[in-house]
Short mmCIF file of C-alpha atoms in Angstrom, two decimals:
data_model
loop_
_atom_site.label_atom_id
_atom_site.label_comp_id
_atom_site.label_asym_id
_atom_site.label_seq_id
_atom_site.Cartn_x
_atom_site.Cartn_y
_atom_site.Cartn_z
CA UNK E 1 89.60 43.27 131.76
CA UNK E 2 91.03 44.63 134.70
CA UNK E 3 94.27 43.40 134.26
CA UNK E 4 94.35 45.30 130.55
CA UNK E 5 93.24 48.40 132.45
CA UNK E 6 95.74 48.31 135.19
CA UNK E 7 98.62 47.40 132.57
CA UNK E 8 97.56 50.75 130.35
CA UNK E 9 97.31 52.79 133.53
CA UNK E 10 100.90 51.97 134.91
CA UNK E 11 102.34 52.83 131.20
CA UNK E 12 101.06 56.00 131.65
CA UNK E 13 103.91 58.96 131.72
CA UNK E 14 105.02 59.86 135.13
CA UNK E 15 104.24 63.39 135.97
CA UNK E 16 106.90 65.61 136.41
CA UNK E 17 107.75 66.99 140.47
CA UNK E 18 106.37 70.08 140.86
CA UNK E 19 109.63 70.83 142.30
CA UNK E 20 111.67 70.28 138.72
CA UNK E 21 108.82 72.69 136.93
CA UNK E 22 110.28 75.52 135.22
CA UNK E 23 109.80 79.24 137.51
CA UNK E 24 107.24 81.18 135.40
CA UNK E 25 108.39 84.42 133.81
CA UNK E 26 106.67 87.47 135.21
CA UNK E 27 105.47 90.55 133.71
CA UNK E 28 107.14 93.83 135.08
CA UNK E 29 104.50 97.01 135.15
CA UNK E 30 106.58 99.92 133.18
CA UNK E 31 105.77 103.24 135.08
CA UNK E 32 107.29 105.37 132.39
CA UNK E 33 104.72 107.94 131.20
CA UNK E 34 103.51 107.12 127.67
CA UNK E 35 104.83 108.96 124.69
CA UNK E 36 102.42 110.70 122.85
CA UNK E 37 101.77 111.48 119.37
CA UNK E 38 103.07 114.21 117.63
CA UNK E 39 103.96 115.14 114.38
CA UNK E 40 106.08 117.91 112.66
CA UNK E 41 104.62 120.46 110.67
CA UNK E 42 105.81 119.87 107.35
CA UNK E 43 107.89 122.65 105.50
CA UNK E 44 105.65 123.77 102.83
CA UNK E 45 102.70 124.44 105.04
CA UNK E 46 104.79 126.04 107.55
CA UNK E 47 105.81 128.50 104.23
CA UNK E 48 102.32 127.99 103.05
CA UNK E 49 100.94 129.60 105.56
CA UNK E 50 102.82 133.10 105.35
CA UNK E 51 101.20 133.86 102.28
CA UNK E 52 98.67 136.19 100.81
CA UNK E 53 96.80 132.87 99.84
CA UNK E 54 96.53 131.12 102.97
CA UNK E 55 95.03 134.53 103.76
CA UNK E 56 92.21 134.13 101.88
CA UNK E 57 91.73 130.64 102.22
CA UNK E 58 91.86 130.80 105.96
CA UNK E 59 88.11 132.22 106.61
CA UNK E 60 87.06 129.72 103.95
CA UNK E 61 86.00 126.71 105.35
CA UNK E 62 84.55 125.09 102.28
CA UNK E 63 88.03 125.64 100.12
CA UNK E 64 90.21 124.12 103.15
CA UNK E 65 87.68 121.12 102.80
CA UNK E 66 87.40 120.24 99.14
CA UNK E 67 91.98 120.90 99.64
CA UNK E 68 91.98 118.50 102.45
CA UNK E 69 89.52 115.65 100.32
CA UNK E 70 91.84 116.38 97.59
CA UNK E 71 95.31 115.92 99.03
CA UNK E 72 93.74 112.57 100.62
CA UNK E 73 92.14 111.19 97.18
CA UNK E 74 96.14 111.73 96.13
CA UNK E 75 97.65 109.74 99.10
CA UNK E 76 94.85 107.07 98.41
CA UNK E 77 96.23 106.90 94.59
CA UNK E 78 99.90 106.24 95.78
CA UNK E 79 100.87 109.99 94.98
CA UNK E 80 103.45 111.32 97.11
CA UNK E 81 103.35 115.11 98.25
CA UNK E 82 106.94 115.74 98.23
CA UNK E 83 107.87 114.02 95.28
CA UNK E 84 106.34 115.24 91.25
CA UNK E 85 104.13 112.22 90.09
CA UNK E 86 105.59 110.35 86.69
CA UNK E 87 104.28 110.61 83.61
CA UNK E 88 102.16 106.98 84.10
CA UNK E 89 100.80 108.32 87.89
CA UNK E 90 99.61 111.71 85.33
CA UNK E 91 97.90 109.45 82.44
CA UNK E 92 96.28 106.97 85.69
CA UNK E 93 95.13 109.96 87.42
CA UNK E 94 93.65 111.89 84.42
CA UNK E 95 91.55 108.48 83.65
CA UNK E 96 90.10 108.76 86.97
CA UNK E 97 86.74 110.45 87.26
CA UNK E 98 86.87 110.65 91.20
CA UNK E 99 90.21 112.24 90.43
CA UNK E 100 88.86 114.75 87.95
CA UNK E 101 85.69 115.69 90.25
CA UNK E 102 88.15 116.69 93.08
CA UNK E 103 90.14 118.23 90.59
CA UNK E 104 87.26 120.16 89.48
CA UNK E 105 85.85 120.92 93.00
CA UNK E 106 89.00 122.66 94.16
CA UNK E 107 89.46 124.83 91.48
CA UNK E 108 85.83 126.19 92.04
CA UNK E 109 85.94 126.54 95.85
CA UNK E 110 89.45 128.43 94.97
CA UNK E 111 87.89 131.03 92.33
CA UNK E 112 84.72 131.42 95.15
CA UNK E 113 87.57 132.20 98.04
CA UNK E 114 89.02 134.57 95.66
CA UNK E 115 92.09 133.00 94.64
CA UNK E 116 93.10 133.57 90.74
CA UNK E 117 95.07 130.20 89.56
CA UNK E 118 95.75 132.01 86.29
CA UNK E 119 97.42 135.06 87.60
CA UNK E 120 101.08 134.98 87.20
CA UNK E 121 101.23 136.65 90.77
CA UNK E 122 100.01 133.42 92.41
CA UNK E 123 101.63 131.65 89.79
CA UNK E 124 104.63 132.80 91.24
CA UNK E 125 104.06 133.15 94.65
CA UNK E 126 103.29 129.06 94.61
CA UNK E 127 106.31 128.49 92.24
CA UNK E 128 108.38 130.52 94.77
CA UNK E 129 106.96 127.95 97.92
CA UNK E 130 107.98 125.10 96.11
CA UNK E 131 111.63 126.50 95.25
CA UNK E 132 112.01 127.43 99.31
CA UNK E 133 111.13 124.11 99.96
CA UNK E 134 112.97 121.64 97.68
CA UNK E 135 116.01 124.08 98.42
CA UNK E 136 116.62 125.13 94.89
#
């Protein structure tokens, strides 16, 4: 039995010198400040914001709510601000009841704030944003 054992043991692998292992690669600290955050104020709320709208949305805290849970329930459908959805996105978005409720919920909190969305003045003044914006 011992003589098994003793054969196993010397067949073993020979451990490597410590002398032949490899140098170990070392982490540097960086002592660069950190960057932080920041992003650019868009173009049309930079425009948005000079107009008689903004004006009366600005002391409305309940409008600039049910604007922000809107333009998020769009990025959550895949809709993209800058771009006019297509005529699919439109039929997907008018099936959607969440959609519709937001839809709904804005347009009230923008009559209570004051704001007319059928008068051709801010009609135009929005038609006039968009135009400034997309360059046209």
């Amino acid at each position: 039995m011992n003589y098994t054992r003793r054969a196993l043991l010397s067949a073993r692998r020979p451990v490597r010198p410590t002398s032949l292992a490899l140098p170990r690669c070392r982490r540097t600290f960086s002592y660069t400040p950190r960057l932080q955050a920041s992003e650019n104020e868009d173009a049309f709320l930079s425009q948005f914001k000079n107009t008689s709208i903004f004006g009366k949305l600005a002391d409305k805290p309940e409008a600039l709510m049910a604007l922000r849970d809107f333009a998020e329930l769009m990025k959550a459908q895949g809709i993209d601000a800058n771009t006019p959805p297509s005529a699919f996105q439109m039929m997907k978005l008018a099936a959607n009841s969440e959609f519709r409720e937001a839809a709904q919920k804005v347009v009230s909190e923008l009559q209570k704030a004051g704001v007319d969305l059928t008068s051709q003045d801010t009609i135009q003044e929005l038609m006039g944003l968009s135009k400034k914006v997309g360059g046209n």
